[in-house]
mmCIF file of C-alpha atoms in Angstrom:
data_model
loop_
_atom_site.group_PDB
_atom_site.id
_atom_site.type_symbol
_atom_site.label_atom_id
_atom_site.label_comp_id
_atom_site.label_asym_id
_atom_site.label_seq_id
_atom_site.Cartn_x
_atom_site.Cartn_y
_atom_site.Cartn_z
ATOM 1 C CA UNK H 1 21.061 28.956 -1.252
ATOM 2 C CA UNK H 2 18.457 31.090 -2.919
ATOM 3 C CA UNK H 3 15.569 31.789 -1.053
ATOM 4 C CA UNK H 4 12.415 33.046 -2.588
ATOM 5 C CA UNK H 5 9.500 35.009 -0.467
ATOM 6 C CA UNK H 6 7.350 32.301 0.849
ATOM 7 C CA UNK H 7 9.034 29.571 1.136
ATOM 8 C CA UNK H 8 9.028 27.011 4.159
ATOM 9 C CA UNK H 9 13.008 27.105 4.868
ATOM 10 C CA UNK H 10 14.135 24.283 6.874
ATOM 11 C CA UNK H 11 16.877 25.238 9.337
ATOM 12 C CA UNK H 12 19.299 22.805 10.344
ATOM 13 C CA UNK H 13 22.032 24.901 11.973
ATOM 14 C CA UNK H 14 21.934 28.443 13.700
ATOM 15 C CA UNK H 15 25.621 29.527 13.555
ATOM 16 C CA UNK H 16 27.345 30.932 16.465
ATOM 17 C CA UNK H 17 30.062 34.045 17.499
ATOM 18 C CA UNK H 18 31.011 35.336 14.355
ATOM 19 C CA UNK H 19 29.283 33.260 11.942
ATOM 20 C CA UNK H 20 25.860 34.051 13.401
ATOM 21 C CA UNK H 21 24.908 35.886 10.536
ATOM 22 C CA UNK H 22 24.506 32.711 8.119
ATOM 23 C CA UNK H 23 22.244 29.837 8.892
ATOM 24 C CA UNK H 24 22.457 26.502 7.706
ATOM 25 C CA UNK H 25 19.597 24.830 5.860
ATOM 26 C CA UNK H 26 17.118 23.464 3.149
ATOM 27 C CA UNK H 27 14.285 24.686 0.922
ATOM 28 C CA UNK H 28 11.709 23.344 -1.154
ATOM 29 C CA UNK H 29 8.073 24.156 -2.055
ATOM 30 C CA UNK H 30 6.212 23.965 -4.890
ATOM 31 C CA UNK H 31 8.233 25.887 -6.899
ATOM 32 C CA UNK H 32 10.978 23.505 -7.326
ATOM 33 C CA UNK H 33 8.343 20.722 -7.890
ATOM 34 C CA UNK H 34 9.846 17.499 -8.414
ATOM 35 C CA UNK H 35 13.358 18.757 -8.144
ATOM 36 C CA UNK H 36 15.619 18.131 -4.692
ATOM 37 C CA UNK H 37 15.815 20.569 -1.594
ATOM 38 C CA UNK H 38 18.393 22.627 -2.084
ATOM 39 C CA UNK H 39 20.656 22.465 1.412
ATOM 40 C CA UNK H 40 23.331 25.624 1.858
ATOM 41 C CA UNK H 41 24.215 28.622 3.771
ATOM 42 C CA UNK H 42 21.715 32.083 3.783
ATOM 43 C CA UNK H 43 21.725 34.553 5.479
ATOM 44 C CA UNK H 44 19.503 34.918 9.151
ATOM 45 C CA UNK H 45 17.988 38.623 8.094
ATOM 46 C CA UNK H 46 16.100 36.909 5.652
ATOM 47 C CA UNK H 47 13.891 34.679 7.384
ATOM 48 C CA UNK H 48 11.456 35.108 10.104
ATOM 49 C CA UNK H 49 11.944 32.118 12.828
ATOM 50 C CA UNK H 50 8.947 30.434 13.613
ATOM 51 C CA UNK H 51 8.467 26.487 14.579
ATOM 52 C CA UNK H 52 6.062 24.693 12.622
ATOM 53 C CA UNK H 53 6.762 21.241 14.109
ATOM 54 C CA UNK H 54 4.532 20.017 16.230
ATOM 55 C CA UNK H 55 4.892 16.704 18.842
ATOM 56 C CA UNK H 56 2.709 13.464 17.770
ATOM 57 C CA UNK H 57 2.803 10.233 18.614
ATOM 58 C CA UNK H 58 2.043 7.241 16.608
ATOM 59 C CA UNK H 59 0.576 3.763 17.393
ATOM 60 C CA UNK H 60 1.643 0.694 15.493
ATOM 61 C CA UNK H 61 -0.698 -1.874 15.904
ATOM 62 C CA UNK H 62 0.913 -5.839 15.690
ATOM 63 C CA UNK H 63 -0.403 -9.380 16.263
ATOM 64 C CA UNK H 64 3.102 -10.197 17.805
ATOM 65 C CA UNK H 65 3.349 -10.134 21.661
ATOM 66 C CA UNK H 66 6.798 -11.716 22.145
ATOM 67 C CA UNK H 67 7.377 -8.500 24.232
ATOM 68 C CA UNK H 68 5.949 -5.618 26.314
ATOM 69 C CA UNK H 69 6.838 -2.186 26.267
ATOM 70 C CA UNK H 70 5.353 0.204 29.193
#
């Protein structure tokens, strides 16, 4: 896939033995706009790994008590 200087890739599979130059993954940013991640092969060397997800936790609030979760 073609991967432009700033943009958040989104990596999906880190191959392995002798595959382990190519990574498996999406992009999309502003620059596509309104057009569809792209999802394909690049190369690792062209990337720099960090991990932007972060844990959260949500609370959905219901009127319904017909059971209990601890």
């Amino acid at each position: 896939i073609p991967i432009r200087q700033g943009q958040l890739v989104y990596v999906y599979a880190m191959l392995k033995g002798r595959g382990n130059l190519f990574w498996a993954g999406s992009v999309q940013d502003s620059y596509y706009g309104e057009q569809e991640a792209r999802i394909g092969h690049f190369p690792s060397s062209v990337v720099e790994e960090t991990h932007a997800l972060t844990p959260a936790s949500t609370e959905v609030k219901t009127t319904k008590w017909d059971f209990y979760c601890n």
